[in-house]
Coordinates of C-alpha atoms in Angstrom, one line a residue:
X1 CA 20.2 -10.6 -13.8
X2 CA 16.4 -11.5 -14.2
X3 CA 16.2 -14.3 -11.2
X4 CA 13.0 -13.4 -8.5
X5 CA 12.8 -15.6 -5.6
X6 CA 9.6 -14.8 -4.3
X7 CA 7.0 -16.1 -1.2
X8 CA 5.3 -18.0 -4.5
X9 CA 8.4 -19.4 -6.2
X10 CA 11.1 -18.5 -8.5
X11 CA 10.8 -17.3 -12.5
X12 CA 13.8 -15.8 -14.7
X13 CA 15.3 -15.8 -17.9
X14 CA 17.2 -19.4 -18.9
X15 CA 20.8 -19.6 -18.9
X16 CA 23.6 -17.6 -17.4
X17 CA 25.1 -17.7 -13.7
X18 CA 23.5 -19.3 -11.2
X19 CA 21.7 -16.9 -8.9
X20 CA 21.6 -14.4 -11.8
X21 CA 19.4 -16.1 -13.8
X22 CA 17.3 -19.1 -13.7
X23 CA 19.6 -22.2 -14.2
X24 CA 19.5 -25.9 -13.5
X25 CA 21.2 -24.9 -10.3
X26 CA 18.8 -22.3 -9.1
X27 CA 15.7 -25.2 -10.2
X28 CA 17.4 -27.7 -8.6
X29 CA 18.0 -26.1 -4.9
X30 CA 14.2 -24.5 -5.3
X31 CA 12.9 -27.9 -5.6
X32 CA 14.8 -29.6 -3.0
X33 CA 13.9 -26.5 -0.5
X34 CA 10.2 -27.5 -1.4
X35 CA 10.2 -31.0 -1.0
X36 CA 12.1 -30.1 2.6
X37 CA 9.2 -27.6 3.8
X38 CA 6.8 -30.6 2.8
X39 CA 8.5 -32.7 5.0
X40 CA 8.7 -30.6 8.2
X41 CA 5.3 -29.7 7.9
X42 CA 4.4 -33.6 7.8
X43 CA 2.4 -33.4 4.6
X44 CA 2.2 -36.3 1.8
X45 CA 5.5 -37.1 0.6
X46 CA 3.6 -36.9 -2.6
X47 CA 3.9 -34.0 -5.5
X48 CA 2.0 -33.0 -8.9
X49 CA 3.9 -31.3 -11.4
X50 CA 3.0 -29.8 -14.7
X51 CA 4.6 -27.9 -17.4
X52 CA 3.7 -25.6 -20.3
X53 CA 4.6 -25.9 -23.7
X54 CA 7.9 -24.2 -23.4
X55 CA 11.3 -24.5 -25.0
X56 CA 12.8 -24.8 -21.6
X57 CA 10.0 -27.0 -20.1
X58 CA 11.1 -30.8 -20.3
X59 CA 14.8 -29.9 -18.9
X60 CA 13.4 -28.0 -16.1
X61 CA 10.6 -30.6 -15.3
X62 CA 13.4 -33.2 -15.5
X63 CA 15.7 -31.3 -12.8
X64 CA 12.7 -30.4 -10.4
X65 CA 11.5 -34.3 -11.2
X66 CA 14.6 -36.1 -10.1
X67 CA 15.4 -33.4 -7.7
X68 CA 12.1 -34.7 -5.5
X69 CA 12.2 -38.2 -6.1
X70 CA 16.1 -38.0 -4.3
X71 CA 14.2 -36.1 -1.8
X72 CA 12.3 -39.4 -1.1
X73 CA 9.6 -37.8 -3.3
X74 CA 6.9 -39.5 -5.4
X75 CA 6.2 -37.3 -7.8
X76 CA 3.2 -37.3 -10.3
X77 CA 3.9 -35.8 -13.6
X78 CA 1.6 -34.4 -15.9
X79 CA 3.8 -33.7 -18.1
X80 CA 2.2 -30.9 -20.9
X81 CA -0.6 -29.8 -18.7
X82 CA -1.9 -26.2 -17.2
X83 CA -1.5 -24.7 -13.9
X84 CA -5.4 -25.1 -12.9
X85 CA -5.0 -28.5 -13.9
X86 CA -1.9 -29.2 -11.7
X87 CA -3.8 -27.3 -8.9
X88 CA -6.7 -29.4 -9.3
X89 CA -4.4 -32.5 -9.6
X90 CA -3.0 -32.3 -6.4
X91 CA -6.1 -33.0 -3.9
X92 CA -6.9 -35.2 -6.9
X93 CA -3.8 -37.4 -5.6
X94 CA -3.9 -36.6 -2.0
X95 CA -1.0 -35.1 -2.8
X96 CA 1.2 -32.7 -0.5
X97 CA 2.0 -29.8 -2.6
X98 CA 2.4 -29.1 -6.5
X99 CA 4.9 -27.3 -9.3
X100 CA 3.9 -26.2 -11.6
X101 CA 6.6 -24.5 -14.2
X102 CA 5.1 -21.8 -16.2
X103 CA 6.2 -18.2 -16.7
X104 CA 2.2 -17.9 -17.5
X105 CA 2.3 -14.5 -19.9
X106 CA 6.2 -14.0 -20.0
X107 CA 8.1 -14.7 -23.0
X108 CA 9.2 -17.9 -24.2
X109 CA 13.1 -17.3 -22.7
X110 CA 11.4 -17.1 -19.3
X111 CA 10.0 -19.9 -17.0
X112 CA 9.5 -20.3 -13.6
X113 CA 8.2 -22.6 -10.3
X114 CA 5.3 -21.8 -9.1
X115 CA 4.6 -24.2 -5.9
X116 CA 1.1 -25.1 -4.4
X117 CA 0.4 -26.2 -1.2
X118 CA -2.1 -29.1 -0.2
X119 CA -5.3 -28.0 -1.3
X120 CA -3.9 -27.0 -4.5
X121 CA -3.5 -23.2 -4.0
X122 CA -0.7 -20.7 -3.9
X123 CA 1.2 -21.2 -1.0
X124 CA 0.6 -18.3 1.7
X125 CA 3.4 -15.2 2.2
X126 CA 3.9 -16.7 6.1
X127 CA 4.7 -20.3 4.1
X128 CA 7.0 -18.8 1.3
X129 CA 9.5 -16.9 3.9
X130 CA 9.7 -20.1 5.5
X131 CA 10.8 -21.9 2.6
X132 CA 13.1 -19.2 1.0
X133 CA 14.8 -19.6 4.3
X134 CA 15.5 -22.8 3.4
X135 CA 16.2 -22.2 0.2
X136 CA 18.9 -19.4 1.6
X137 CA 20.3 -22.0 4.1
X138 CA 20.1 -24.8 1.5
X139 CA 18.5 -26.7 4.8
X140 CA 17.8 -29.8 2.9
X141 CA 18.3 -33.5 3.3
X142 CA 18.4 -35.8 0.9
X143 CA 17.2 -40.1 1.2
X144 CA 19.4 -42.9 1.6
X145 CA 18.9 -45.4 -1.8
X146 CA 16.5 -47.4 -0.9
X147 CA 14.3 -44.4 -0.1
X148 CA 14.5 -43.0 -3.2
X149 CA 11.0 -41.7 -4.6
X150 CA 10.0 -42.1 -8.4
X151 CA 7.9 -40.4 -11.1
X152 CA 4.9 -42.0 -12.4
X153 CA 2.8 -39.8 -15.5
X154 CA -0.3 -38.7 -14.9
X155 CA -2.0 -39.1 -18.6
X156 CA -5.3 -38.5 -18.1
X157 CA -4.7 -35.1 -16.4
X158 CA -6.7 -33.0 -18.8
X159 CA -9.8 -36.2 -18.9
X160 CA -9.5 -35.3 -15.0
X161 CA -10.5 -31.5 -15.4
X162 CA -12.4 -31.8 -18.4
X163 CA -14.7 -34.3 -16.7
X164 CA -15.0 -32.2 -13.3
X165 CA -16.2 -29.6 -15.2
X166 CA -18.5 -31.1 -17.2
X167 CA -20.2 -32.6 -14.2
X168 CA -20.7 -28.9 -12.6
X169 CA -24.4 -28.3 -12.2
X170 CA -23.6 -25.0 -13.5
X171 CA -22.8 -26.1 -16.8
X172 CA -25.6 -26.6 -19.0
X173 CA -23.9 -29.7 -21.4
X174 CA -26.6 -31.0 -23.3
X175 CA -28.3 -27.5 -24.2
X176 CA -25.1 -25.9 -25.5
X177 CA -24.6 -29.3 -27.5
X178 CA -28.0 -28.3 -29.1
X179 CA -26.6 -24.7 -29.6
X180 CA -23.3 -25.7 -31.7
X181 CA -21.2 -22.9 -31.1
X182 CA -18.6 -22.3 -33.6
X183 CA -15.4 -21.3 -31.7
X184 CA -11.7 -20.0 -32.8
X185 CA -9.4 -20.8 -30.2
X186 CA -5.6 -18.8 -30.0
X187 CA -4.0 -21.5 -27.8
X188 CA -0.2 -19.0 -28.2
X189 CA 1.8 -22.3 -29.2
X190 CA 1.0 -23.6 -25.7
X191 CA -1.0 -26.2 -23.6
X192 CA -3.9 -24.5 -24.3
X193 CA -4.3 -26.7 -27.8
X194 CA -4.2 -29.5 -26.0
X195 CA -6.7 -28.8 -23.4
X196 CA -9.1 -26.2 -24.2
X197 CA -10.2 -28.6 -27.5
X198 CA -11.1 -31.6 -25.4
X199 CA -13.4 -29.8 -23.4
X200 CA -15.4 -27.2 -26.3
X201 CA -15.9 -30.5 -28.2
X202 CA -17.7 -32.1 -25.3
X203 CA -19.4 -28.7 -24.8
X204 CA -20.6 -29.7 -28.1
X205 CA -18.9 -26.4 -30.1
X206 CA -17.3 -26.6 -33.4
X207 CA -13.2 -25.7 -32.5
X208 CA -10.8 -24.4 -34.8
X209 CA -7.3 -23.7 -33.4
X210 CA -5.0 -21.1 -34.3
X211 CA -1.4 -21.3 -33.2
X212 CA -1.8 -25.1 -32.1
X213 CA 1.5 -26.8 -32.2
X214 CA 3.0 -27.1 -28.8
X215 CA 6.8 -25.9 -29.9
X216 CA 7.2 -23.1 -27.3
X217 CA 7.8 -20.6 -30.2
X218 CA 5.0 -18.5 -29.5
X219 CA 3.6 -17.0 -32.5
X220 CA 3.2 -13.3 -30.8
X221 CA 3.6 -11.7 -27.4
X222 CA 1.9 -14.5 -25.3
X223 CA -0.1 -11.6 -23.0
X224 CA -3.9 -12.1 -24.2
X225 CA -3.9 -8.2 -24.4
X226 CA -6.3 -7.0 -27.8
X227 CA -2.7 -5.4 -29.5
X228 CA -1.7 -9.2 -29.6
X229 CA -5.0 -10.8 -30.3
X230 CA -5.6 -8.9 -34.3
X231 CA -4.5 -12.3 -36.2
X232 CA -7.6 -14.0 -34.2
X233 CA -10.0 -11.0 -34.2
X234 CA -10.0 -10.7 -38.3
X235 CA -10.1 -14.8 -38.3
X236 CA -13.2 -14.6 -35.8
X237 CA -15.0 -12.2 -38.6
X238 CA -13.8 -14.2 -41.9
X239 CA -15.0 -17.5 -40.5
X240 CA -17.8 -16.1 -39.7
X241 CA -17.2 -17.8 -36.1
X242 CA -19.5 -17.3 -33.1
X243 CA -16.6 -16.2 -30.6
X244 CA -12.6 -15.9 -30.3
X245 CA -10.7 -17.8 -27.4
X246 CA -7.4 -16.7 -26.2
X247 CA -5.7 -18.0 -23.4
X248 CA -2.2 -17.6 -21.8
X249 CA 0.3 -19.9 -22.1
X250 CA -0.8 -22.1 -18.5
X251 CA -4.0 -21.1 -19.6
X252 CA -5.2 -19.6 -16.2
X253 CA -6.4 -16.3 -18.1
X254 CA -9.2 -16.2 -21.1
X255 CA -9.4 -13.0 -23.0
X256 CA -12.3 -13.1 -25.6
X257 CA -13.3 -11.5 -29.2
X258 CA -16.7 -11.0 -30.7
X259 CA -18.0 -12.3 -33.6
X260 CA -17.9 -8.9 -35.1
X261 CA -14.4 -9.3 -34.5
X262 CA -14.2 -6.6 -31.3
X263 CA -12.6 -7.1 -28.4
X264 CA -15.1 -8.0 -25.1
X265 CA -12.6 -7.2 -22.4
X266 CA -10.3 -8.6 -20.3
X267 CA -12.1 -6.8 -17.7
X268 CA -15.6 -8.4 -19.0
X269 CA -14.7 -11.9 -19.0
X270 CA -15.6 -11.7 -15.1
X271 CA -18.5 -9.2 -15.4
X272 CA -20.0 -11.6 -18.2
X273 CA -19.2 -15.5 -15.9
X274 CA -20.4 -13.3 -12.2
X275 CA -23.4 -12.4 -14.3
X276 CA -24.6 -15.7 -14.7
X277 CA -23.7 -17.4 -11.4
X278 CA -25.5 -14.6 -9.5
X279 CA -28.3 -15.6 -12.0
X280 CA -28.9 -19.1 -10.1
X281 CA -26.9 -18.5 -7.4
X282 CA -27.0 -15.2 -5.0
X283 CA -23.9 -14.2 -3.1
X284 CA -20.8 -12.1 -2.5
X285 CA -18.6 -11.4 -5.3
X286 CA -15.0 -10.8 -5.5
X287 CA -12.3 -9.2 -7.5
X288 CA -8.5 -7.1 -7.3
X289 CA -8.4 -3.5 -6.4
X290 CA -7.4 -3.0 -10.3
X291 CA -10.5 -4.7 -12.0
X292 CA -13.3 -2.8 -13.3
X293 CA -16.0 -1.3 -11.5
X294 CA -18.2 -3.0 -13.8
X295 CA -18.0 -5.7 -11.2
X296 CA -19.2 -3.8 -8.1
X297 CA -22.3 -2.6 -10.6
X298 CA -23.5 -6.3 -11.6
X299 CA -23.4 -7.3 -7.9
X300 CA -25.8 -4.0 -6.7
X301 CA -28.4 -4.7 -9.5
X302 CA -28.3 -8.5 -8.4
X303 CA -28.4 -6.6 -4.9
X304 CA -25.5 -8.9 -3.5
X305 CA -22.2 -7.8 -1.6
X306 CA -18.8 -6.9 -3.6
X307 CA -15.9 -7.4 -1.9
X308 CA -12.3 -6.0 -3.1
X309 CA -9.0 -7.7 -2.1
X310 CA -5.5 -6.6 -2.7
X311 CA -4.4 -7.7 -6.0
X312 CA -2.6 -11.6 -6.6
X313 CA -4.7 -14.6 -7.1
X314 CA -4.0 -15.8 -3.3
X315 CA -5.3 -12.6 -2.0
X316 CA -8.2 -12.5 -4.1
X317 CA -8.8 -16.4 -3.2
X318 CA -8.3 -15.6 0.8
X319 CA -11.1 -12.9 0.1
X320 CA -13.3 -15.3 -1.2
X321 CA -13.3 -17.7 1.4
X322 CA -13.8 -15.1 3.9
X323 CA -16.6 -13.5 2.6
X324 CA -18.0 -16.7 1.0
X325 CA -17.8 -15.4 -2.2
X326 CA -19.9 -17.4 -5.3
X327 CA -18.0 -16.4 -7.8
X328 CA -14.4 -14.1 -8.2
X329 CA -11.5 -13.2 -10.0
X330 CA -9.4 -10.9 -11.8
X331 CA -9.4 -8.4 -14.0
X332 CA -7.2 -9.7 -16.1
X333 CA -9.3 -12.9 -17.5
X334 CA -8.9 -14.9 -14.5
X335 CA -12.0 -16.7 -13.3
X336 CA -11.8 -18.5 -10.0
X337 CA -15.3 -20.6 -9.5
X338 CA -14.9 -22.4 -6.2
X339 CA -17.2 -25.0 -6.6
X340 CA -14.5 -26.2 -8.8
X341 CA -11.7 -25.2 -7.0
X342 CA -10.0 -22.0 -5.9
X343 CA -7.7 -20.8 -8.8
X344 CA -8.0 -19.0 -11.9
X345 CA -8.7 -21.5 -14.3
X346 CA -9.6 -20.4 -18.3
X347 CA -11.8 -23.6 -18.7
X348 CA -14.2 -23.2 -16.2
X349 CA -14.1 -19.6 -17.6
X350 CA -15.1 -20.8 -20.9
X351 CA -17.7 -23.2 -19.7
X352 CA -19.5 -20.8 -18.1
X353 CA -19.4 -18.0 -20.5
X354 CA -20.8 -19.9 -23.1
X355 CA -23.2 -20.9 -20.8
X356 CA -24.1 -16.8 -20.3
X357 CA -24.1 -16.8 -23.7
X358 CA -26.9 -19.2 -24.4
X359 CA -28.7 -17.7 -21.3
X360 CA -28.6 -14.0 -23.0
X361 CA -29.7 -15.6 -26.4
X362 CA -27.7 -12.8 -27.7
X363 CA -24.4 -12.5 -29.9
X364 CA -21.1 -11.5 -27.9
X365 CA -21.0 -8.2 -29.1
X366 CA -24.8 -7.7 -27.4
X367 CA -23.9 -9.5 -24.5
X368 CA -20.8 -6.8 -24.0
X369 CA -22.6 -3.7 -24.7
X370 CA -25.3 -4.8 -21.9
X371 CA -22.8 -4.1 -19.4
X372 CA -22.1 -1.2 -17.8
X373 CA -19.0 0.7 -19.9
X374 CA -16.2 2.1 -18.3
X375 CA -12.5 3.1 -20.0
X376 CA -9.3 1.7 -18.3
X377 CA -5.9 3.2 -18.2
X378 CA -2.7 0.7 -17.6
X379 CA 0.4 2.8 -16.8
X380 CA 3.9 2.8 -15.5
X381 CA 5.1 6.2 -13.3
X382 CA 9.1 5.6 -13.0
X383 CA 10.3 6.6 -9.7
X384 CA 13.5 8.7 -9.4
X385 CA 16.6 7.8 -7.0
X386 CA 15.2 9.9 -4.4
X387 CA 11.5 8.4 -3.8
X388 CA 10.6 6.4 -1.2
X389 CA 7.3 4.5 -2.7
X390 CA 5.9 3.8 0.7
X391 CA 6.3 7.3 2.0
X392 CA 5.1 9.0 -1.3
X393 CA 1.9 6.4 -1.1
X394 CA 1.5 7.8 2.8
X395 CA 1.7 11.3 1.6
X396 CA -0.6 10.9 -1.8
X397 CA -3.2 9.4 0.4
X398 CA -3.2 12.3 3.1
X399 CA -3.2 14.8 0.2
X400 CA -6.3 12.8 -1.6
X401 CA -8.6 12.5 1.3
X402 CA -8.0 16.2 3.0
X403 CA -11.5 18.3 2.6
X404 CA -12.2 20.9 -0.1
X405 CA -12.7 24.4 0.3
X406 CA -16.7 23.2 1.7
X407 CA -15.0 21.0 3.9
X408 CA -16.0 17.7 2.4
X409 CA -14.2 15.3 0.9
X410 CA -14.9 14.0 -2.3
X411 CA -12.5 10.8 -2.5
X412 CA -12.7 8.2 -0.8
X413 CA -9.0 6.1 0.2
X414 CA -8.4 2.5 0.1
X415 CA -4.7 1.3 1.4
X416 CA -4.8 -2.2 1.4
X417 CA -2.7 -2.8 -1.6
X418 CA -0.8 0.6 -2.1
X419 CA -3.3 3.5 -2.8
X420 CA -6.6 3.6 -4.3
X421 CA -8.2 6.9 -4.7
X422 CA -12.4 6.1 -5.2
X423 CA -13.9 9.4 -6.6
X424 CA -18.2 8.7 -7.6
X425 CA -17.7 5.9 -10.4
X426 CA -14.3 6.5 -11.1
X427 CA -10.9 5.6 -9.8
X428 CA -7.4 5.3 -9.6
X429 CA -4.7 2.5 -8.0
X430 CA -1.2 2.9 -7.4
X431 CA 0.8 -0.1 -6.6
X432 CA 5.0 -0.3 -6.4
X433 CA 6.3 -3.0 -8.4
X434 CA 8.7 -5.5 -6.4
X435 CA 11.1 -5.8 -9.7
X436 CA 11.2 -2.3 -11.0
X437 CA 12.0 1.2 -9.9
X438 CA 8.3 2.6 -10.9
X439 CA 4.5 3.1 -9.7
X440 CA 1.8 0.9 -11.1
X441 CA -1.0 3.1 -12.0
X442 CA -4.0 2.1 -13.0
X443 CA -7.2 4.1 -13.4
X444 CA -11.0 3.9 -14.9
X445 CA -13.9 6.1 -15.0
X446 CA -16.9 6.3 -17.0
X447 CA -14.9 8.0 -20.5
X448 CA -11.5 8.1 -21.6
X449 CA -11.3 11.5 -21.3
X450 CA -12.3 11.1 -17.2
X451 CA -9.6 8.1 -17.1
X452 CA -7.1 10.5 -18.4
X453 CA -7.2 13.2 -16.6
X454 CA -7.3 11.6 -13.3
X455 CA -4.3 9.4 -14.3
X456 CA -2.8 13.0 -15.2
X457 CA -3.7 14.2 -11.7
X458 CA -2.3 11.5 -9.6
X459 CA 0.9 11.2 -12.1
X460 CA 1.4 15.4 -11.5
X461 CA 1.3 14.3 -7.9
X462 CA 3.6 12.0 -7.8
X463 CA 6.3 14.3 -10.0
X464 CA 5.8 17.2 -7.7
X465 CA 6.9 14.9 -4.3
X466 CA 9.3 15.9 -2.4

């Protein structure tokens, strides 16, 4: 059993029983329970849908498809696209919501529905309940046959995004036309080769793809994660190239290799964008709980406000609008820029980091060891039968901020999103996982060895509870 209904959508492993797994069925009664909470809300009867290049995207993009247009739905199909493209699609259209049917990092026997509301964004946690309660009551009505909607494709989807980012006043075209950059791009067997291309050749850079064809078979672990990413790293060196491009497969995440073949950093990807839009433009920045502190450090030496949110894109995009934020993210490679729109999108990303790049006049590797370092630790804890996470989280926290023996207290305790433990520059995060029996634990400090052991002293803490 690997079906998740969630307040964002649905994602599982194809095949199987329906409600075990994700199958025609389970697409099918997800889509009509969408097109239903469109209705009662009053919004276009309009949606966008997109797919990625997956084994199991054309049948499930036919089901959902058909599915809305007996809902009375017309539905705009894009066919091979991205998620930031769909998202952008949908105010494009004046449409009322969007699809789009990506498992993003997951392996290729995985997809899922992710669903968008008006403006284009993840729908909010108060919106999803109310649709999985339709979903649960299967509370949906379909039209009579002359009220049938239809599909029309969307073909110049990608023309769409290229062309709004291009137009950003942020993005220097003609100079880095001048500058010729010469760029590999690991586009995982996904839509990345069809739309990261378009866009570096306008930007004027000389593209090579790796892992182009759009067969769902992806050539490794689709995660951009550097254990994954060696095939591209020694081809970055060997072509002598000027930087390595890997995306996810919905390309909402860019992940980056230097021209000496190193990694720059999931984490950096943000540090290195922020760092030049607080160059021209001043203002709050925002990232997850989990992402660097690197962040906070770029937005005190520009002397501008950082702001942390709970980590998920809509958290981190609800953060941003209330703060007014210039420029955000995640850790992860997810750049949101909101003067393009308010999702993590791995174009804009790209745009703008070349765009740092030419500012800094300096090779990637330079540019990276510019910034302040700081060594990151990813973990599971697994949680035995007998742990409550919420009251272990309650308990850690008391224990973490009680006063030493001099009666001060040297951590400083964030709860928002689980625990997070601030202690000077470094840090640890624990977050229970809403599929799995276990802790998230994340944790960064100035050296490994300072990352280590304070993953070692919350992880002692949590194997002594009680």
């Amino acid at each position: 059993m690997t079906l998740i209904k969630s307040i964002s959508g649905m994602r599982g492993t194809i095949g199987g029983k329906p409600g075990d797994n994700l199958t025609p069925l389970d697409a099918v009664e997800l889509a009509a329970a969408f097109g239903q909470w469109l209705k009662k809300r009053g919004l276009a009867a309009r949606i966008v849908i997109g797919r990625d290049g997956r084994i199991s995207g054309p049948m499930i993009s036919a089901l959902v498809a058909q599915t809305l247009c007996g809902m009375g739905m017309e539905v705009i199909d894009q066919g091979l696209s991205t998620t930031p493209t769909v998202a952008m699609g949908v105010p494009h259209h004046r449409a009322g919501g969007g699809i789009v049917l990506t498992a993003s990092h997951n392996p290729e026997q995985w997809n899922a529905l992710k669903l968008l509301n008006e403006k284009g964004e993840f729908i909010s946690a108060e919106d999803g309940r109310e649709l999985l309660e339709l979903l649960a009551d299967r509370d949906f009505t379909f039209a009579h046959v002359h009220e049938l909607g239809k599909i029309l494709p969307d073909p110049k989807a990608c023309d769409m995004h290229v062309q709004a980012i291009l137009e950003l006043e942020d993005v220097p075209v003609e100079t880095l036309r001048k500058r010729k950059f010469k760029v590999l791009v690991d586009a995982v067997n996904s839509t990345g080769a069809l739309y990261m291309p378009p866009l570096l050749e306008q930007l004027g850079c000389e593209v090579s793809l790796l892992n182009g064809e759009v067969n769902g078979r992806f050539a490794h672990n689709p995660e951009p994660l550097p254990e994954h990413l060696t095939h591209l790293a020694k081809a970055v060196k060997e072509q002598k190239a000027d930087l390595g491009i890997a995306v996810d497969p919905d390309v909402d995440r860019l992940v980056l290799v230097c021209e000496d073949g190193s990694m720059f950093g999931e984490e950096y990807t943000l540090v290195a964008v922020a760092d030049y839009i607080l160059s021209r433009t001043p203002g709050p920045v925002v990232s997850n709980l989990s992402s660097s502190q690197a962040l906070r450090d770029l937005a005190e030496r520009y002397g501008q406000e950082y702001h942390a949110s709970a980590v998920g894109e809509v958290h981190v995009v609800k953060k941003m609008k209330e703060t007014g934020a210039v420029i955000g993210g995640e850790g992860n490679g997810g750049i949101i820029f909101p003067k393009l729109h308010y999702g993590r999108d791995a174009m804009v990303g790209i745009a703008l980091f070349l765009a740092q790049l030419l500012r800094s006049g300096q090779t990637a590797s330079a540019l990276r060891a510019g910034y302040p370092h700081y060594d990151m630790i990813k973990d599971k804890i697994p949680l035995r039968a007998d742990m409550d996470p919420d009251a272990l989280l309650e308990q850690l926290a008391q224990r973490f901020s009680a006063p030493d023996a001099s009666g001060k207290t040297q951590n400083q305790i964030n709860t928002v999103d689980g625990l997070k433990i601030e202690r000077g520059k470094s840090w640890v995060h624990l977050r229970k996982s809403n599929t799995e029996p276990i802790l998230r634990l994340y944790a960064e400090a100035p050296t490994a060895e300072e990352a280590r052991s304070l993953a070692r002293e919350v992880a002692d803490a949590v194997a002594a509870w009680k």
